[in-house]
Structures are given as structure tokens and as C-alpha cells.
Amino acid sequence: EGQLVESGGGLGQPGGSLRLSCAASRFTFSTYWMHWVRQAPGKGLVWVSRINSDGTSTNYADSVKGRFTISRDNAKNTLYLQMNSLRAEDTAVYYCVRAQYSSSNGMDVWGQGTTVTVSS
Amino acid sequence: DIVMTQSPDSLAVSLGERATINCKSSQSVLFSSNNKNYLGWFQQKPGQPPKLLIYWASTRESGVPDRFSGSGSGTDFTLTISSLQAEDVAIYYCHQYYTTPPTFGQGTEVEI
């Protein structure tokens, strides 16, 4: 059915950087679009970014454009999110999410999430 | 961006009773070429990631109990829990995947 395991979260300084990773298993990673979705404490779900199956096309929410970079390594079955110029409002649980096979923006399998806290 | 608005924000339902959650999109999410509504529903329990319940507005994900059903088309959608169980206490989110960016409703908290 698919499994996703995020890592790399933690405490980041304002203006600093963090790199999130997401290890995929139990499905053919290289054939799926992938997303990052975040959830601030006590708040709802907000889409952050997506990448196509071969990594040649990416999209970002306006709030992270120019600061975050999504990428993937299909040989390692791993998705990444490079987060630069961190702000307090980036504090959230970050979920790695698999797109539905039949729709690049649909979402089906979610990881457990990794927590990012931006604070000095 | 398409704005998704859910109602109510919260509701309390007795065990065994019906729960109904509404979701309205600011523009149609019905794709005319395939007649599919690009609308899904997620359930999120405390401390857990969201879980997909419904996609294409009315298709139940594998393993989801049949007390969960989705309906609607265009801009107006409904998630119905026909007979509420204790394990259904959660926040429910609708989600449109018709356009980029995909967007979510604000969530509806269901309690006993």
C-alpha cells in the first residue's frame, strides 16, 4: 500500500536552514508525483510543494517560493525538502505525501510527519 | 486559489446517529472531460497524520468502513457518517485537487 517515513525535523534558527527527507517503500516511488504538506500547531493542512515523478517539474506555495526546494532521488527512493531562510511561521509538522496515481494533485498515502520548530 | 469552506466547524453527534459535514468550493472542481469531481475527504485523529477516506467525491478508499460516504458535484459536497462510532471522533478535511495549488477546508471537528 505504501509507506513514507520523514526525518530531519528539529529546531531551526530564524534565517537558518533545515533539510527534510522522506524514505519511501512498498511502492514504485519513481512512478509517483510527491507532495509536502504542513500543519502548524492546532491549525489545518496547508500544501507546500510538489514534484513530478522524474523530478523535472516542481511547484511551490507562494509562502515558501524562493526559500524552499523540493527534490527527489529515485535511485534511493527518497524525497527531500531543503528549507532555507526559515521564519517563525514555518513552524509546523511537515508531511510527505504520495499523489494519487490518477491525479497529480490528489493525495493518498501520508507519512507520520516530522516537526520543525523555528525559534531563536 | 480555490477556497474550500466547510460547515459546521464542529458538531456533536450521539453514538449511532448520523453526522453530516458540508464542503463548498469557490469554483467548480468538476472536470468536464472525464466527469470527475476532484474532491477528497480526509480523517485526522489526534497525533496522527490524515487518512484518505473518499476520493473523486464519492469513491471510498480501500478498507474504509461503508458507514462513510461522499456525495455532491461541482461546488457543493457532503461527507456523511451514517452511524457514528466512538472511533470516528476526529477532524475531517475536504480537499480539492482540481488545480494547483491543491487546497483544504479548515476542518470539521466531530465529537460524541
mmCIF file with all atom_site columns, C-alpha atoms in Angstrom:
data_model
loop_
_atom_site.group_PDB
_atom_site.id
_atom_site.type_symbol
_atom_site.label_atom_id
_atom_site.label_alt_id
_atom_site.label_comp_id
_atom_site.label_asym_id
_atom_site.label_entity_id
_atom_site.label_seq_id
_atom_site.pdbx_PDB_ins_code
_atom_site.Cartn_x
_atom_site.Cartn_y
_atom_site.Cartn_z
_atom_site.occupancy
_atom_site.B_iso_or_equiv
_atom_site.pdbx_formal_charge
_atom_site.auth_seq_id
_atom_site.auth_comp_id
_atom_site.auth_asym_id
_atom_site.auth_atom_id
_atom_site.pdbx_PDB_model_num
ATOM 1   C CA . GLU A 1 1   ? 0.000   0.000  0.000   1.00 0.00 ? 1   GLU A CA 1
ATOM 2   C CA . GLY A 1 2   ? 2.941   2.298  0.511   1.00 0.00 ? 2   GLY A CA 1
ATOM 3   C CA . GLN A 1 3   ? 4.956   3.641  3.410   1.00 0.00 ? 3   GLN A CA 1
ATOM 4   C CA . LEU A 1 4   ? 6.578   7.031  3.926   1.00 0.00 ? 4   LEU A CA 1
ATOM 5   C CA . VAL A 1 5   ? 8.952   7.919  6.769   1.00 0.00 ? 5   VAL A CA 1
ATOM 6   C CA . GLU A 1 6   ? 10.066  11.515 7.274   1.00 0.00 ? 6   GLU A CA 1
ATOM 7   C CA . SER A 1 7   ? 13.177  12.667 9.091   1.00 0.00 ? 7   SER A CA 1
ATOM 8   C CA . GLY A 1 8   ? 15.274  15.777 9.517   1.00 0.00 ? 8   GLY A CA 1
ATOM 9   C CA . GLY A 1 9   ? 12.953  17.926 11.569  1.00 0.00 ? 9   GLY A CA 1
ATOM 10  C CA . GLY A 1 10  ? 14.069  19.767 14.661  1.00 0.00 ? 10  GLY A CA 1
ATOM 11  C CA . LEU A 1 11  ? 14.894  23.221 15.936  1.00 0.00 ? 11  LEU A CA 1
ATOM 12  C CA . GLY A 1 12  ? 15.965  25.740 13.319  1.00 0.00 ? 12  GLY A CA 1
ATOM 13  C CA . GLN A 1 13  ? 17.141  29.291 13.798  1.00 0.00 ? 13  GLN A CA 1
ATOM 14  C CA . PRO A 1 14  ? 15.327  32.179 12.104  1.00 0.00 ? 14  PRO A CA 1
ATOM 15  C CA . GLY A 1 15  ? 17.178  32.717 8.846   1.00 0.00 ? 15  GLY A CA 1
ATOM 16  C CA . GLY A 1 16  ? 18.696  29.261 9.088   1.00 0.00 ? 16  GLY A CA 1
ATOM 17  C CA . SER A 1 17  ? 18.255  26.043 7.138   1.00 0.00 ? 17  SER A CA 1
ATOM 18  C CA . LEU A 1 18  ? 16.954  22.524 7.570   1.00 0.00 ? 18  LEU A CA 1
ATOM 19  C CA . ARG A 1 19  ? 16.714  19.609 5.174   1.00 0.00 ? 19  ARG A CA 1
ATOM 20  C CA . LEU A 1 20  ? 13.843  17.166 5.457   1.00 0.00 ? 20  LEU A CA 1
ATOM 21  C CA . SER A 1 21  ? 13.978  13.664 3.982   1.00 0.00 ? 21  SER A CA 1
ATOM 22  C CA . CYS A 1 22  ? 11.241  11.166 3.252   1.00 0.00 ? 22  CYS A CA 1
ATOM 23  C CA . ALA A 1 23  ? 12.058  7.495  2.677   1.00 0.00 ? 23  ALA A CA 1
ATOM 24  C CA . ALA A 1 24  ? 9.522   5.671  0.549   1.00 0.00 ? 24  ALA A CA 1
ATOM 25  C CA . SER A 1 25  ? 8.888   1.936  0.489   1.00 0.00 ? 25  SER A CA 1
ATOM 26  C CA . ARG A 1 26  ? 6.339   -0.676 -0.586  1.00 0.00 ? 26  ARG A CA 1
ATOM 27  C CA . PHE A 1 27  ? 5.538   1.075  -3.846  1.00 0.00 ? 27  PHE A CA 1
ATOM 28  C CA . THR A 1 28  ? 7.288   2.077  -7.046  1.00 0.00 ? 28  THR A CA 1
ATOM 29  C CA . PHE A 1 29  ? 8.444   5.525  -5.915  1.00 0.00 ? 29  PHE A CA 1
ATOM 30  C CA . SER A 1 30  ? 9.759   6.581  -9.312  1.00 0.00 ? 30  SER A CA 1
ATOM 31  C CA . THR A 1 31  ? 6.293   6.480  -10.895 1.00 0.00 ? 31  THR A CA 1
ATOM 32  C CA . TYR A 1 32  ? 4.513   8.830  -8.474  1.00 0.00 ? 32  TYR A CA 1
ATOM 33  C CA . TRP A 1 33  ? 4.300   12.582 -8.044  1.00 0.00 ? 33  TRP A CA 1
ATOM 34  C CA . MET A 1 34  ? 5.029   13.565 -4.436  1.00 0.00 ? 34  MET A CA 1
ATOM 35  C CA . HIS A 1 35  ? 3.999   16.431 -2.147  1.00 0.00 ? 35  HIS A CA 1
ATOM 36  C CA . TRP A 1 36  ? 4.965   18.140 1.081   1.00 0.00 ? 36  TRP A CA 1
ATOM 37  C CA . VAL A 1 37  ? 2.067   19.372 3.235   1.00 0.00 ? 37  VAL A CA 1
ATOM 38  C CA . ARG A 1 38  ? 2.452   21.163 6.575   1.00 0.00 ? 38  ARG A CA 1
ATOM 39  C CA . GLN A 1 39  ? 0.310   21.705 9.623   1.00 0.00 ? 39  GLN A CA 1
ATOM 40  C CA . ALA A 1 40  ? 1.068   24.440 12.124  1.00 0.00 ? 40  ALA A CA 1
ATOM 41  C CA . PRO A 1 41  ? 0.266   23.644 15.780  1.00 0.00 ? 41  PRO A CA 1
ATOM 42  C CA . GLY A 1 42  ? -3.501  23.467 16.229  1.00 0.00 ? 42  GLY A CA 1
ATOM 43  C CA . LYS A 1 43  ? -4.125  24.538 12.647  1.00 0.00 ? 43  LYS A CA 1
ATOM 44  C CA . GLY A 1 44  ? -5.252  22.973 9.378   1.00 0.00 ? 44  GLY A CA 1
ATOM 45  C CA . LEU A 1 45  ? -3.472  21.422 6.431   1.00 0.00 ? 45  LEU A CA 1
ATOM 46  C CA . VAL A 1 46  ? -1.505  23.588 4.010   1.00 0.00 ? 46  VAL A CA 1
ATOM 47  C CA . TRP A 1 47  ? 0.106   22.405 0.801   1.00 0.00 ? 47  TRP A CA 1
ATOM 48  C CA . VAL A 1 48  ? 3.780   23.358 0.466   1.00 0.00 ? 48  VAL A CA 1
ATOM 49  C CA . SER A 1 49  ? 5.226   21.852 -2.694  1.00 0.00 ? 49  SER A CA 1
ATOM 50  C CA . ARG A 1 50  ? 5.024   19.067 -5.264  1.00 0.00 ? 50  ARG A CA 1
ATOM 51  C CA . ILE A 1 51  ? 7.383   17.336 -7.677  1.00 0.00 ? 51  ILE A CA 1
ATOM 52  C CA . ASN A 1 52  ? 6.720   15.142 -10.670 1.00 0.00 ? 52  ASN A CA 1
ATOM 53  C CA . SER A 1 53  ? 7.838   11.549 -10.943 1.00 0.00 ? 53  SER A CA 1
ATOM 54  C CA . ASP A 1 54  ? 11.208  12.186 -12.598 1.00 0.00 ? 54  ASP A CA 1
ATOM 55  C CA . GLY A 1 55  ? 11.999  15.393 -10.721 1.00 0.00 ? 55  GLY A CA 1
ATOM 56  C CA . THR A 1 56  ? 11.897  17.698 -13.727 1.00 0.00 ? 56  THR A CA 1
ATOM 57  C CA . SER A 1 57  ? 8.860   19.738 -12.671 1.00 0.00 ? 57  SER A CA 1
ATOM 58  C CA . THR A 1 58  ? 8.199   21.419 -9.326  1.00 0.00 ? 58  THR A CA 1
ATOM 59  C CA . ASN A 1 59  ? 5.630   23.781 -7.817  1.00 0.00 ? 59  ASN A CA 1
ATOM 60  C CA . TYR A 1 60  ? 5.573   25.768 -4.590  1.00 0.00 ? 60  TYR A CA 1
ATOM 61  C CA . ALA A 1 61  ? 3.173   27.638 -2.380  1.00 0.00 ? 61  ALA A CA 1
ATOM 62  C CA . ASP A 1 62  ? 3.722   31.394 -2.570  1.00 0.00 ? 62  ASP A CA 1
ATOM 63  C CA . SER A 1 63  ? 4.666   31.415 1.130   1.00 0.00 ? 63  SER A CA 1
ATOM 64  C CA . VAL A 1 64  ? 7.769   29.273 0.526   1.00 0.00 ? 64  VAL A CA 1
ATOM 65  C CA . LYS A 1 65  ? 8.692   30.120 -3.066  1.00 0.00 ? 65  LYS A CA 1
ATOM 66  C CA . GLY A 1 66  ? 12.331  31.126 -3.337  1.00 0.00 ? 66  GLY A CA 1
ATOM 67  C CA . ARG A 1 67  ? 13.146  29.720 0.121   1.00 0.00 ? 67  ARG A CA 1
ATOM 68  C CA . PHE A 1 68  ? 12.272  26.005 -0.109  1.00 0.00 ? 68  PHE A CA 1
ATOM 69  C CA . THR A 1 69  ? 13.416  23.478 -2.714  1.00 0.00 ? 69  THR A CA 1
ATOM 70  C CA . ILE A 1 70  ? 11.810  20.101 -3.315  1.00 0.00 ? 70  ILE A CA 1
ATOM 71  C CA . SER A 1 71  ? 13.840  17.333 -4.927  1.00 0.00 ? 71  SER A CA 1
ATOM 72  C CA . ARG A 1 72  ? 13.983  13.570 -5.174  1.00 0.00 ? 72  ARG A CA 1
ATOM 73  C CA . ASP A 1 73  ? 16.423  10.719 -5.691  1.00 0.00 ? 73  ASP A CA 1
ATOM 74  C CA . ASN A 1 74  ? 14.560  7.869  -7.350  1.00 0.00 ? 74  ASN A CA 1
ATOM 75  C CA . ALA A 1 75  ? 17.560  5.545  -7.010  1.00 0.00 ? 75  ALA A CA 1
ATOM 76  C CA . LYS A 1 76  ? 17.316  5.975  -3.236  1.00 0.00 ? 76  LYS A CA 1
ATOM 77  C CA . ASN A 1 77  ? 13.500  6.150  -3.086  1.00 0.00 ? 77  ASN A CA 1
ATOM 78  C CA . THR A 1 78  ? 13.809  9.409  -1.183  1.00 0.00 ? 78  THR A CA 1
ATOM 79  C CA . LEU A 1 79  ? 12.076  12.796 -1.319  1.00 0.00 ? 79  LEU A CA 1
ATOM 80  C CA . TYR A 1 80  ? 13.674  15.942 0.077   1.00 0.00 ? 80  TYR A CA 1
ATOM 81  C CA . LEU A 1 81  ? 12.695  19.432 1.169   1.00 0.00 ? 81  LEU A CA 1
ATOM 82  C CA . GLN A 1 82  ? 15.511  21.939 1.556   1.00 0.00 ? 82  GLN A CA 1
ATOM 83  C CA . MET A 1 83  ? 14.267  24.764 3.764   1.00 0.00 ? 83  MET A CA 1
ATOM 84  C CA . ASN A 1 84  ? 16.294  27.994 3.758   1.00 0.00 ? 84  ASN A CA 1
ATOM 85  C CA . SER A 1 85  ? 15.706  31.438 5.268   1.00 0.00 ? 85  SER A CA 1
ATOM 86  C CA . LEU A 1 86  ? 13.493  29.903 7.915   1.00 0.00 ? 86  LEU A CA 1
ATOM 87  C CA . ARG A 1 87  ? 10.816  32.012 9.569   1.00 0.00 ? 87  ARG A CA 1
ATOM 88  C CA . ALA A 1 88  ? 8.807   31.515 12.742  1.00 0.00 ? 88  ALA A CA 1
ATOM 89  C CA . GLU A 1 89  ? 5.726   30.899 10.622  1.00 0.00 ? 89  GLU A CA 1
ATOM 90  C CA . ASP A 1 90  ? 7.402   27.829 9.106   1.00 0.00 ? 90  ASP A CA 1
ATOM 91  C CA . THR A 1 91  ? 6.947   26.075 12.453  1.00 0.00 ? 91  THR A CA 1
ATOM 92  C CA . ALA A 1 92  ? 4.784   23.043 11.711  1.00 0.00 ? 92  ALA A CA 1
ATOM 93  C CA . VAL A 1 93  ? 4.579   19.303 11.277  1.00 0.00 ? 93  VAL A CA 1
ATOM 94  C CA . TYR A 1 94  ? 5.718   18.519 7.736   1.00 0.00 ? 94  TYR A CA 1
ATOM 95  C CA . TYR A 1 95  ? 4.119   15.571 5.996   1.00 0.00 ? 95  TYR A CA 1
ATOM 96  C CA . CYS A 1 96  ? 5.463   13.742 2.983   1.00 0.00 ? 96  CYS A CA 1
ATOM 97  C CA . VAL A 1 97  ? 2.511   12.665 0.843   1.00 0.00 ? 97  VAL A CA 1
ATOM 98  C CA . ARG A 1 98  ? 2.168   10.429 -2.193  1.00 0.00 ? 98  ARG A CA 1
ATOM 99  C CA . ALA A 1 99  ? -0.004  11.692 -5.038  1.00 0.00 ? 99  ALA A CA 1
ATOM 100 C CA . GLN A 1 100 ? -2.785  9.513  -6.337  1.00 0.00 ? 100 GLN A CA 1
ATOM 101 C CA . TYR A 1 101 ? -1.658  7.595  -9.421  1.00 0.00 ? 101 TYR A CA 1
ATOM 102 C CA . SER A 1 102 ? -4.598  9.001  -11.390 1.00 0.00 ? 102 SER A CA 1
ATOM 103 C CA . SER A 1 103 ? -4.194  12.619 -10.355 1.00 0.00 ? 103 SER A CA 1
ATOM 104 C CA . SER A 1 104 ? -1.011  14.557 -9.660  1.00 0.00 ? 104 SER A CA 1
ATOM 105 C CA . ASN A 1 105 ? -2.719  16.746 -7.041  1.00 0.00 ? 105 ASN A CA 1
ATOM 106 C CA . GLY A 1 106 ? -4.737  14.043 -5.328  1.00 0.00 ? 106 GLY A CA 1
ATOM 107 C CA . MET A 1 107 ? -3.156  12.642 -2.184  1.00 0.00 ? 107 MET A CA 1
ATOM 108 C CA . ASP A 1 108 ? -3.422  9.177  -0.730  1.00 0.00 ? 108 ASP A CA 1
ATOM 109 C CA . VAL A 1 109 ? -0.521  7.878  1.405   1.00 0.00 ? 109 VAL A CA 1
ATOM 110 C CA . TRP A 1 110 ? 0.821   10.140 4.189   1.00 0.00 ? 110 TRP A CA 1
ATOM 111 C CA . GLY A 1 111 ? 3.901   9.801  6.346   1.00 0.00 ? 111 GLY A CA 1
ATOM 112 C CA . GLN A 1 112 ? 3.791   10.241 10.117  1.00 0.00 ? 112 GLN A CA 1
ATOM 113 C CA . GLY A 1 113 ? 5.287   13.716 9.815   1.00 0.00 ? 113 GLY A CA 1
ATOM 114 C CA . THR A 1 114 ? 8.379   15.456 11.145  1.00 0.00 ? 114 THR A CA 1
ATOM 115 C CA . THR A 1 115 ? 8.218   18.507 13.401  1.00 0.00 ? 115 THR A CA 1
ATOM 116 C CA . VAL A 1 116 ? 10.026  21.713 12.511  1.00 0.00 ? 116 VAL A CA 1
ATOM 117 C CA . THR A 1 117 ? 10.313  24.455 15.108  1.00 0.00 ? 117 THR A CA 1
ATOM 118 C CA . VAL A 1 118 ? 11.806  27.782 14.124  1.00 0.00 ? 118 VAL A CA 1
ATOM 119 C CA . SER A 1 119 ? 12.906  29.776 17.109  1.00 0.00 ? 119 SER A CA 1
ATOM 120 C CA . SER A 1 120 ? 15.937  31.572 18.493  1.00 0.00 ? 120 SER A CA 1
ATOM 121 C CA . ASP B 2 1   ? -6.575  29.629 -5.489  1.00 0.00 ? 1   ASP B CA 1
ATOM 122 C CA . ILE B 2 2   ? -9.737  27.637 -4.844  1.00 0.00 ? 2   ILE B CA 1
ATOM 123 C CA . VAL B 2 3   ? -11.078 28.305 -1.353  1.00 0.00 ? 3   VAL B CA 1
ATOM 124 C CA . MET B 2 4   ? -12.694 25.374 0.429   1.00 0.00 ? 4   MET B CA 1
ATOM 125 C CA . THR B 2 5   ? -15.201 26.210 3.151   1.00 0.00 ? 5   THR B CA 1
ATOM 126 C CA . GLN B 2 6   ? -16.539 23.553 5.498   1.00 0.00 ? 6   GLN B CA 1
ATOM 127 C CA . SER B 2 7   ? -19.578 23.691 7.727   1.00 0.00 ? 7   SER B CA 1
ATOM 128 C CA . PRO B 2 8   ? -20.023 23.368 10.579  1.00 0.00 ? 8   PRO B CA 1
ATOM 129 C CA . ASP B 2 9   ? -16.661 23.946 12.273  1.00 0.00 ? 9   ASP B CA 1
ATOM 130 C CA . SER B 2 10  ? -17.638 21.367 14.869  1.00 0.00 ? 10  SER B CA 1
ATOM 131 C CA . LEU B 2 11  ? -20.513 19.072 15.667  1.00 0.00 ? 11  LEU B CA 1
ATOM 132 C CA . ALA B 2 12  ? -21.509 16.710 18.434  1.00 0.00 ? 12  ALA B CA 1
ATOM 133 C CA . VAL B 2 13  ? -23.393 13.572 17.476  1.00 0.00 ? 13  VAL B CA 1
ATOM 134 C CA . SER B 2 14  ? -24.715 10.749 19.623  1.00 0.00 ? 14  SER B CA 1
ATOM 135 C CA . LEU B 2 15  ? -23.324 7.264  19.105  1.00 0.00 ? 15  LEU B CA 1
ATOM 136 C CA . GLY B 2 16  ? -25.208 5.519  16.324  1.00 0.00 ? 16  GLY B CA 1
ATOM 137 C CA . GLU B 2 17  ? -26.576 8.753  14.903  1.00 0.00 ? 17  GLU B CA 1
ATOM 138 C CA . ARG B 2 18  ? -25.799 10.380 11.557  1.00 0.00 ? 18  ARG B CA 1
ATOM 139 C CA . ALA B 2 19  ? -23.113 13.026 11.116  1.00 0.00 ? 19  ALA B CA 1
ATOM 140 C CA . THR B 2 20  ? -23.124 15.307 8.078   1.00 0.00 ? 20  THR B CA 1
ATOM 141 C CA . ILE B 2 21  ? -20.293 17.619 7.048   1.00 0.00 ? 21  ILE B CA 1
ATOM 142 C CA . ASN B 2 22  ? -20.574 20.070 4.186   1.00 0.00 ? 22  ASN B CA 1
ATOM 143 C CA . CYS B 2 23  ? -17.846 21.444 1.943   1.00 0.00 ? 23  CYS B CA 1
ATOM 144 C CA . LYS B 2 24  ? -18.187 24.237 -0.585  1.00 0.00 ? 24  LYS B CA 1
ATOM 145 C CA . SER B 2 25  ? -15.552 25.205 -3.149  1.00 0.00 ? 25  SER B CA 1
ATOM 146 C CA . SER B 2 26  ? -15.173 28.751 -4.503  1.00 0.00 ? 26  SER B CA 1
ATOM 147 C CA . GLN B 2 27  ? -15.240 27.363 -8.033  1.00 0.00 ? 27  GLN B CA 1
ATOM 148 C CA . SER B 2 28  ? -16.294 24.100 -9.625  1.00 0.00 ? 28  SER B CA 1
ATOM 149 C CA . VAL B 2 29  ? -13.963 21.116 -9.217  1.00 0.00 ? 29  VAL B CA 1
ATOM 150 C CA . LEU B 2 30  ? -15.830 19.059 -11.816 1.00 0.00 ? 30  LEU B CA 1
ATOM 151 C CA . PHE B 2 31  ? -13.633 18.278 -14.828 1.00 0.00 ? 31  PHE B CA 1
ATOM 152 C CA . SER B 2 32  ? -15.986 18.061 -17.777 1.00 0.00 ? 32  SER B CA 1
ATOM 153 C CA . SER B 2 33  ? -13.773 15.875 -19.963 1.00 0.00 ? 33  SER B CA 1
ATOM 154 C CA . ASN B 2 34  ? -13.951 12.916 -17.579 1.00 0.00 ? 34  ASN B CA 1
ATOM 155 C CA . ASN B 2 35  ? -16.979 13.953 -15.480 1.00 0.00 ? 35  ASN B CA 1
ATOM 156 C CA . LYS B 2 36  ? -14.984 13.554 -12.267 1.00 0.00 ? 36  LYS B CA 1
ATOM 157 C CA . ASN B 2 37  ? -15.103 15.797 -9.236  1.00 0.00 ? 37  ASN B CA 1
ATOM 158 C CA . TYR B 2 38  ? -11.571 16.390 -7.955  1.00 0.00 ? 38  TYR B CA 1
ATOM 159 C CA . LEU B 2 39  ? -12.636 16.313 -4.318  1.00 0.00 ? 39  LEU B CA 1
ATOM 160 C CA . GLY B 2 40  ? -11.431 14.168 -1.448  1.00 0.00 ? 40  GLY B CA 1
ATOM 161 C CA . TRP B 2 41  ? -12.076 13.751 2.263   1.00 0.00 ? 41  TRP B CA 1
ATOM 162 C CA . PHE B 2 42  ? -9.533  13.029 4.998   1.00 0.00 ? 42  PHE B CA 1
ATOM 163 C CA . GLN B 2 43  ? -9.900  11.989 8.612   1.00 0.00 ? 43  GLN B CA 1
ATOM 164 C CA . GLN B 2 44  ? -7.305  13.087 11.154  1.00 0.00 ? 44  GLN B CA 1
ATOM 165 C CA . LYS B 2 45  ? -7.205  11.730 14.680  1.00 0.00 ? 45  LYS B CA 1
ATOM 166 C CA . PRO B 2 46  ? -5.123  13.428 17.401  1.00 0.00 ? 46  PRO B CA 1
ATOM 167 C CA . GLY B 2 47  ? -1.405  12.863 16.963  1.00 0.00 ? 47  GLY B CA 1
ATOM 168 C CA . GLN B 2 48  ? -1.872  11.054 13.665  1.00 0.00 ? 48  GLN B CA 1
ATOM 169 C CA . PRO B 2 49  ? -1.454  12.011 10.005  1.00 0.00 ? 49  PRO B CA 1
ATOM 170 C CA . PRO B 2 50  ? -4.527  12.478 7.838   1.00 0.00 ? 50  PRO B CA 1
ATOM 171 C CA . LYS B 2 51  ? -6.071  9.346  6.378   1.00 0.00 ? 51  LYS B CA 1
ATOM 172 C CA . LEU B 2 52  ? -7.777  9.301  2.997   1.00 0.00 ? 52  LEU B CA 1
ATOM 173 C CA . LEU B 2 53  ? -11.439 8.299  3.246   1.00 0.00 ? 53  LEU B CA 1
ATOM 174 C CA . ILE B 2 54  ? -13.023 9.366  -0.043  1.00 0.00 ? 54  ILE B CA 1
ATOM 175 C CA . TYR B 2 55  ? -11.721 10.435 -3.450  1.00 0.00 ? 55  TYR B CA 1
ATOM 176 C CA . TRP B 2 56  ? -13.446 11.518 -6.679  1.00 0.00 ? 56  TRP B CA 1
ATOM 177 C CA . ALA B 2 57  ? -16.074 12.926 -4.279  1.00 0.00 ? 57  ALA B CA 1
ATOM 178 C CA . SER B 2 58  ? -17.771 9.585  -3.688  1.00 0.00 ? 58  SER B CA 1
ATOM 179 C CA . THR B 2 59  ? -15.286 6.695  -4.075  1.00 0.00 ? 59  THR B CA 1
ATOM 180 C CA . ARG B 2 60  ? -14.446 5.063  -0.777  1.00 0.00 ? 60  ARG B CA 1
ATOM 181 C CA . GLU B 2 61  ? -10.774 4.247  -0.232  1.00 0.00 ? 61  GLU B CA 1
ATOM 182 C CA . SER B 2 62  ? -9.985  0.571  0.281   1.00 0.00 ? 62  SER B CA 1
ATOM 183 C CA . GLY B 2 63  ? -10.565 -0.508 3.868   1.00 0.00 ? 63  GLY B CA 1
ATOM 184 C CA . VAL B 2 64  ? -12.748 2.457  4.810   1.00 0.00 ? 64  VAL B CA 1
ATOM 185 C CA . PRO B 2 65  ? -15.975 1.357  6.538   1.00 0.00 ? 65  PRO B CA 1
ATOM 186 C CA . ASP B 2 66  ? -19.110 1.729  4.461   1.00 0.00 ? 66  ASP B CA 1
ATOM 187 C CA . ARG B 2 67  ? -20.702 3.998  7.054   1.00 0.00 ? 67  ARG B CA 1
ATOM 188 C CA . PHE B 2 68  ? -18.605 6.737  5.427   1.00 0.00 ? 68  PHE B CA 1
ATOM 189 C CA . SER B 2 69  ? -19.995 8.111  2.186   1.00 0.00 ? 69  SER B CA 1
ATOM 190 C CA . GLY B 2 70  ? -19.369 11.133 -0.002  1.00 0.00 ? 70  GLY B CA 1
ATOM 191 C CA . SER B 2 71  ? -21.711 12.952 -2.334  1.00 0.00 ? 71  SER B CA 1
ATOM 192 C CA . GLY B 2 72  ? -22.086 16.151 -4.319  1.00 0.00 ? 72  GLY B CA 1
ATOM 193 C CA . SER B 2 73  ? -20.838 17.688 -7.531  1.00 0.00 ? 73  SER B CA 1
ATOM 194 C CA . GLY B 2 74  ? -19.491 20.948 -8.869  1.00 0.00 ? 74  GLY B CA 1
ATOM 195 C CA . THR B 2 75  ? -19.077 23.188 -5.832  1.00 0.00 ? 75  THR B CA 1
ATOM 196 C CA . ASP B 2 76  ? -21.119 21.505 -3.083  1.00 0.00 ? 76  ASP B CA 1
ATOM 197 C CA . PHE B 2 77  ? -20.127 18.303 -1.343  1.00 0.00 ? 77  PHE B CA 1
ATOM 198 C CA . THR B 2 78  ? -21.084 16.286 1.707   1.00 0.00 ? 78  THR B CA 1
ATOM 199 C CA . LEU B 2 79  ? -19.402 13.677 3.878   1.00 0.00 ? 79  LEU B CA 1
ATOM 200 C CA . THR B 2 80  ? -21.854 11.513 5.784   1.00 0.00 ? 80  THR B CA 1
ATOM 201 C CA . ILE B 2 81  ? -21.133 9.131  8.627   1.00 0.00 ? 81  ILE B CA 1
ATOM 202 C CA . SER B 2 82  ? -24.296 7.057  8.737   1.00 0.00 ? 82  SER B CA 1
ATOM 203 C CA . SER B 2 83  ? -23.932 5.666  12.253  1.00 0.00 ? 83  SER B CA 1
ATOM 204 C CA . LEU B 2 84  ? -21.280 7.379  14.362  1.00 0.00 ? 84  LEU B CA 1
ATOM 205 C CA . GLN B 2 85  ? -18.878 5.132  16.246  1.00 0.00 ? 85  GLN B CA 1
ATOM 206 C CA . ALA B 2 86  ? -16.567 6.145  19.071  1.00 0.00 ? 86  ALA B CA 1
ATOM 207 C CA . GLU B 2 87  ? -13.522 5.662  16.833  1.00 0.00 ? 87  GLU B CA 1
ATOM 208 C CA . ASP B 2 88  ? -14.873 8.259  14.375  1.00 0.00 ? 88  ASP B CA 1
ATOM 209 C CA . VAL B 2 89  ? -14.035 11.134 16.736  1.00 0.00 ? 89  VAL B CA 1
ATOM 210 C CA . ALA B 2 90  ? -11.636 13.167 14.619  1.00 0.00 ? 90  ALA B CA 1
ATOM 211 C CA . ILE B 2 91  ? -11.208 16.262 12.470  1.00 0.00 ? 91  ILE B CA 1
ATOM 212 C CA . TYR B 2 92  ? -12.399 15.867 8.899   1.00 0.00 ? 92  TYR B CA 1
ATOM 213 C CA . TYR B 2 93  ? -10.979 17.852 5.980   1.00 0.00 ? 93  TYR B CA 1
ATOM 214 C CA . CYS B 2 94  ? -12.196 18.230 2.429   1.00 0.00 ? 94  CYS B CA 1
ATOM 215 C CA . HIS B 2 95  ? -9.555  18.711 -0.261  1.00 0.00 ? 95  HIS B CA 1
ATOM 216 C CA . GLN B 2 96  ? -9.723  19.881 -3.849  1.00 0.00 ? 96  GLN B CA 1
ATOM 217 C CA . TYR B 2 97  ? -7.151  18.592 -6.296  1.00 0.00 ? 97  TYR B CA 1
ATOM 218 C CA . TYR B 2 98  ? -8.598  20.194 -9.435  1.00 0.00 ? 98  TYR B CA 1
ATOM 219 C CA . THR B 2 99  ? -5.980  22.926 -9.597  1.00 0.00 ? 99  THR B CA 1
ATOM 220 C CA . THR B 2 100 ? -2.556  23.845 -8.297  1.00 0.00 ? 100 THR B CA 1
ATOM 221 C CA . PRO B 2 101 ? -2.230  24.722 -5.506  1.00 0.00 ? 101 PRO B CA 1
ATOM 222 C CA . PRO B 2 102 ? -4.335  21.914 -4.042  1.00 0.00 ? 102 PRO B CA 1
ATOM 223 C CA . THR B 2 103 ? -6.249  23.305 -1.083  1.00 0.00 ? 103 THR B CA 1
ATOM 224 C CA . PHE B 2 104 ? -8.030  22.063 2.023   1.00 0.00 ? 104 PHE B CA 1
ATOM 225 C CA . GLY B 2 105 ? -11.047 23.096 4.013   1.00 0.00 ? 105 GLY B CA 1
ATOM 226 C CA . GLN B 2 106 ? -10.479 24.438 7.520   1.00 0.00 ? 106 GLN B CA 1
ATOM 227 C CA . GLY B 2 107 ? -11.614 21.186 9.103   1.00 0.00 ? 107 GLY B CA 1
ATOM 228 C CA . THR B 2 108 ? -14.683 19.995 10.990  1.00 0.00 ? 108 THR B CA 1
ATOM 229 C CA . GLU B 2 109 ? -14.269 18.504 14.436  1.00 0.00 ? 109 GLU B CA 1
ATOM 230 C CA . VAL B 2 110 ? -16.625 15.622 15.168  1.00 0.00 ? 110 VAL B CA 1
ATOM 231 C CA . GLU B 2 111 ? -17.201 14.627 18.780  1.00 0.00 ? 111 GLU B CA 1
ATOM 232 C CA . ILE B 2 112 ? -19.580 12.445 20.709  1.00 0.00 ? 112 ILE B CA 1
#
